[in-house]
Short mmCIF file of C-alpha atoms in Angstrom, two decimals:
data_model
loop_
_atom_site.label_atom_id
_atom_site.label_comp_id
_atom_site.label_asym_id
_atom_site.label_seq_id
_atom_site.Cartn_x
_atom_site.Cartn_y
_atom_site.Cartn_z
CA UNK A 200 10.26 -5.81 -8.70
CA UNK A 201 9.77 -2.09 -8.10
CA UNK A 202 12.46 0.23 -9.38
CA UNK A 203 14.54 1.97 -6.72
CA UNK A 204 16.18 5.37 -6.86
CA UNK A 205 19.22 5.54 -4.58
CA UNK A 206 20.28 9.02 -3.51
CA UNK A 207 23.65 9.42 -1.80
CA UNK A 208 24.47 12.61 0.09
CA UNK A 209 27.58 13.85 1.85
CA UNK A 210 26.63 12.89 5.43
CA UNK A 211 27.03 9.64 7.39
CA UNK A 212 27.80 7.08 4.71
CA UNK A 213 29.38 4.49 7.01
CA UNK A 214 26.30 2.32 6.49
CA UNK A 215 26.09 2.81 2.73
CA UNK A 216 25.86 -0.60 1.10
CA UNK A 217 23.60 -1.42 -1.81
CA UNK A 218 23.58 -3.26 -5.11
CA UNK A 219 22.13 -1.36 -8.03
CA UNK A 220 19.56 -3.41 -9.91
CA UNK A 221 19.06 -3.38 -13.66
CA UNK A 222 16.24 -0.83 -13.56
CA UNK A 223 17.47 1.16 -10.58
CA UNK A 224 18.85 4.69 -10.68
CA UNK A 225 21.60 6.33 -8.63
CA UNK A 226 21.85 10.05 -7.90
CA UNK A 227 24.92 11.59 -6.29
CA UNK A 228 23.84 14.65 -4.31
CA UNK A 229 26.89 16.94 -4.16
CA UNK A 230 29.57 15.39 -1.89
CA UNK A 231 27.86 12.01 -2.07
CA UNK A 232 29.82 11.54 -5.29
CA UNK A 233 33.01 10.87 -3.31
CA UNK A 234 31.35 8.06 -1.37
CA UNK A 235 30.03 6.46 -4.54
CA UNK A 236 33.51 6.59 -6.03
CA UNK A 237 34.89 4.80 -2.95
CA UNK A 238 32.23 2.11 -3.44
CA UNK A 239 32.94 1.87 -7.18
CA UNK A 240 29.32 2.73 -7.95
CA UNK A 241 28.81 4.85 -11.06
CA UNK A 242 26.02 7.42 -10.53
CA UNK A 243 23.49 7.94 -13.29
CA UNK A 244 23.15 11.58 -12.29
CA UNK A 245 25.33 14.01 -10.32
CA UNK A 246 23.59 17.11 -9.03
CA UNK A 247 23.98 19.90 -6.50
CA UNK A 248 25.62 23.26 -5.97
CA UNK A 249 28.86 21.36 -5.20
CA UNK A 250 29.82 23.48 -2.22
CA UNK A 251 30.52 20.37 -0.11
CA UNK A 252 32.26 18.59 -2.99
CA UNK A 253 34.54 21.55 -3.63
CA UNK A 254 34.58 21.27 -7.41
CA UNK A 255 32.16 20.87 -10.30
CA UNK A 256 32.36 17.38 -11.85
CA UNK A 257 32.66 17.00 -15.59
CA UNK A 258 30.26 15.01 -17.74
CA UNK A 259 26.91 15.12 -19.50
CA UNK A 260 25.19 13.64 -16.44
CA UNK A 261 25.95 16.66 -14.22
CA UNK A 262 23.35 19.24 -13.16
CA UNK A 263 24.77 22.24 -11.31
CA UNK A 264 22.50 24.41 -9.19
CA UNK A 265 23.14 27.84 -7.75
CA UNK A 266 24.36 27.98 -4.14
CA UNK A 267 21.63 30.52 -3.35
CA UNK A 268 18.47 28.49 -3.91
CA UNK A 269 15.25 27.58 -2.12
CA UNK A 270 15.73 23.79 -2.05
CA UNK A 271 18.52 21.76 -0.49
CA UNK A 272 20.58 19.48 -2.71
CA UNK A 273 18.78 16.48 -1.20
CA UNK A 274 15.34 17.95 -1.88
CA UNK A 275 16.33 18.67 -5.47
CA UNK A 276 17.50 15.06 -5.86
CA UNK A 277 14.26 13.69 -4.38
CA UNK A 278 12.17 15.92 -6.63
CA UNK A 279 14.22 14.69 -9.59
CA UNK A 280 13.53 11.07 -8.62
CA UNK A 281 9.79 11.74 -8.31
CA UNK A 282 9.70 13.56 -11.66
CA UNK A 283 11.36 10.54 -13.26
CA UNK A 284 8.64 8.27 -11.93
CA UNK A 285 10.50 6.58 -9.08
CA UNK A 286 8.16 5.81 -6.19
CA UNK A 287 10.66 3.90 -4.07
CA UNK A 288 13.54 6.05 -2.83
CA UNK A 289 16.43 5.16 -0.53
CA UNK A 290 18.64 7.90 0.89
CA UNK A 291 22.17 7.38 2.17
CA UNK A 292 24.42 10.06 3.63
CA UNK A 293 21.47 12.08 4.87
CA UNK A 294 22.39 12.25 8.56
CA UNK A 295 25.42 12.97 10.73
CA UNK A 296 27.28 16.18 11.33
CA UNK A 297 24.89 19.12 11.28
CA UNK A 298 21.55 18.38 12.93
CA UNK A 299 19.82 20.98 10.73
CA UNK A 300 20.67 18.95 7.63
CA UNK A 301 19.29 15.79 9.25
CA UNK A 302 16.05 17.58 10.12
CA UNK A 303 15.75 19.05 6.64
CA UNK A 304 16.20 15.58 5.15
CA UNK A 305 13.42 14.23 7.37
CA UNK A 306 11.22 17.07 6.06
CA UNK A 307 12.25 16.05 2.55
CA UNK A 308 11.13 12.50 3.32
CA UNK A 309 7.77 13.88 4.46
CA UNK A 310 7.44 15.74 1.16
CA UNK A 311 8.08 12.55 -0.80
CA UNK A 312 5.74 10.49 1.38
CA UNK A 313 2.92 12.97 0.84
CA UNK A 314 3.56 12.60 -2.90
CA UNK A 315 2.90 8.87 -2.56
CA UNK A 316 6.50 7.64 -2.47
CA UNK A 317 7.91 4.86 -0.31
CA UNK A 318 10.98 6.47 1.19
CA UNK A 319 13.64 5.47 3.70
CA UNK A 320 16.94 6.88 4.92
CA UNK A 321 19.80 4.73 6.15
CA UNK A 322 22.92 5.53 8.14
CA UNK A 323 25.43 3.51 10.17
CA UNK A 324 23.11 3.03 13.16
CA UNK A 325 19.52 3.76 12.13
CA UNK A 326 16.89 3.29 9.45
CA UNK A 327 14.28 6.04 9.05
CA UNK A 328 10.90 5.70 7.34
CA UNK A 329 8.13 8.21 6.76
CA UNK A 330 4.63 6.97 5.95
CA UNK A 331 1.48 8.93 5.14
CA UNK A 332 -2.09 7.61 5.34
CA UNK A 333 -0.93 4.01 5.22
CA UNK A 334 0.97 1.21 6.92
CA UNK A 335 4.38 -0.40 7.02
CA UNK A 336 5.84 -3.67 8.25
CA UNK A 337 9.20 -3.51 10.00
CA UNK A 338 11.46 -6.17 11.48
CA UNK A 339 14.27 -6.24 13.99
CA UNK A 340 15.98 -8.53 16.43
CA UNK A 341 14.06 -9.30 19.60
CA UNK A 342 14.57 -6.59 22.25
CA UNK A 343 15.99 -4.15 19.70
CA UNK A 344 14.20 -0.85 19.54
CA UNK A 345 12.17 1.46 17.34
CA UNK A 346 10.27 4.71 17.84
CA UNK A 347 7.47 6.51 16.05
CA UNK A 348 6.70 10.24 15.93
CA UNK A 349 3.90 12.30 14.45
CA UNK A 350 5.30 14.40 11.64
CA UNK A 351 3.79 17.48 10.04
CA UNK A 352 0.69 17.54 12.23
CA UNK A 353 -1.52 15.22 14.26
CA UNK A 354 -1.47 11.56 13.18
CA UNK A 355 -4.96 10.09 13.51
CA UNK A 356 -5.80 6.48 14.36
CA UNK A 357 -2.25 5.21 14.82
CA UNK A 358 -1.89 1.46 15.39
CA UNK A 359 1.09 -0.65 16.43
CA UNK A 360 0.72 -4.44 16.32
CA UNK A 361 3.04 -7.26 17.43
CA UNK A 362 5.43 -5.09 19.44
CA UNK A 363 6.13 -4.83 23.16
CA UNK A 364 3.94 -1.72 23.44
CA UNK A 365 0.76 -1.63 21.37
CA UNK A 366 -1.37 1.25 20.15
CA UNK A 367 -4.94 1.10 18.89
CA UNK A 368 -6.57 4.02 17.08
CA UNK A 369 -4.33 6.42 18.98
CA UNK A 370 -4.14 10.12 18.18
CA UNK A 371 -0.46 11.04 18.17
CA UNK A 372 0.55 14.70 18.16
CA UNK A 373 3.94 16.22 17.27
CA UNK A 374 4.32 17.41 20.89
CA UNK A 375 3.62 13.95 22.33
CA UNK A 376 6.60 11.52 22.52
CA UNK A 377 4.45 8.52 23.50
CA UNK A 378 5.86 6.50 20.60
CA UNK A 379 9.47 6.70 21.80
CA UNK A 380 11.47 3.54 22.59
CA UNK A 381 9.32 0.54 21.70
CA UNK A 382 10.77 -2.96 21.23
CA UNK A 383 10.53 -5.87 18.83
CA UNK A 384 9.35 -9.19 20.30
CA UNK A 385 10.48 -11.55 17.56
CA UNK A 386 7.60 -10.75 15.20
CA UNK A 387 7.09 -8.50 12.21
CA UNK A 388 5.66 -5.23 13.53
CA UNK A 389 2.84 -3.50 11.67
CA UNK A 390 2.50 0.27 12.08
CA UNK A 391 -0.37 2.17 10.48
CA UNK A 392 -1.88 5.64 10.44
CA UNK A 393 -5.30 6.36 8.96
CA UNK A 394 -4.69 10.07 8.40
CA UNK A 395 -1.43 11.92 8.83
CA UNK A 396 2.26 11.10 8.71
CA UNK A 397 4.64 9.15 10.92
CA UNK A 398 8.40 9.10 11.24
CA UNK A 399 9.61 5.62 12.19
CA UNK A 400 13.17 5.19 13.46
CA UNK A 401 14.69 1.73 13.90
#
């Protein structure tokens, strides 16, 4: 089974619920530490500038960054996961509150996807995936919805199979919301893109 790196931020953690496997790794990104403490999950690494946490944690697993920096705390955590060889990353607490933070975390997902990682972000109501030059299978209850968006440029030869609305070799642009509000029909949906990146929201 592939190792997973869980990254927990300070945003919407109402949907945070996971079991850490033997070879998995948990990173607390700044204020995400408080949520992990509530869940009685011990992080392997605590990192950030700790402006949202309000204090600097103690311990030899703490990395403190300057407040004035080029990367967000979430981006730094994702880069750390990639440097450690984790290619499957799950983000919690990456949405909610400030929309700019949500958008920056989606950009962070795009960065990881372009580096070859399988990445998803989970909150209390949605699951977000970003894929690049590949495909994904997603499931949901019949009549529940999902949407796809071109991310970071034109997505070439986009296909959607086994959903209410199908696409075949479609060219999806970032200024074209054609992929909004599709529905599951009781089957596993396959979404693929030959060249480019897609944001998938369930």
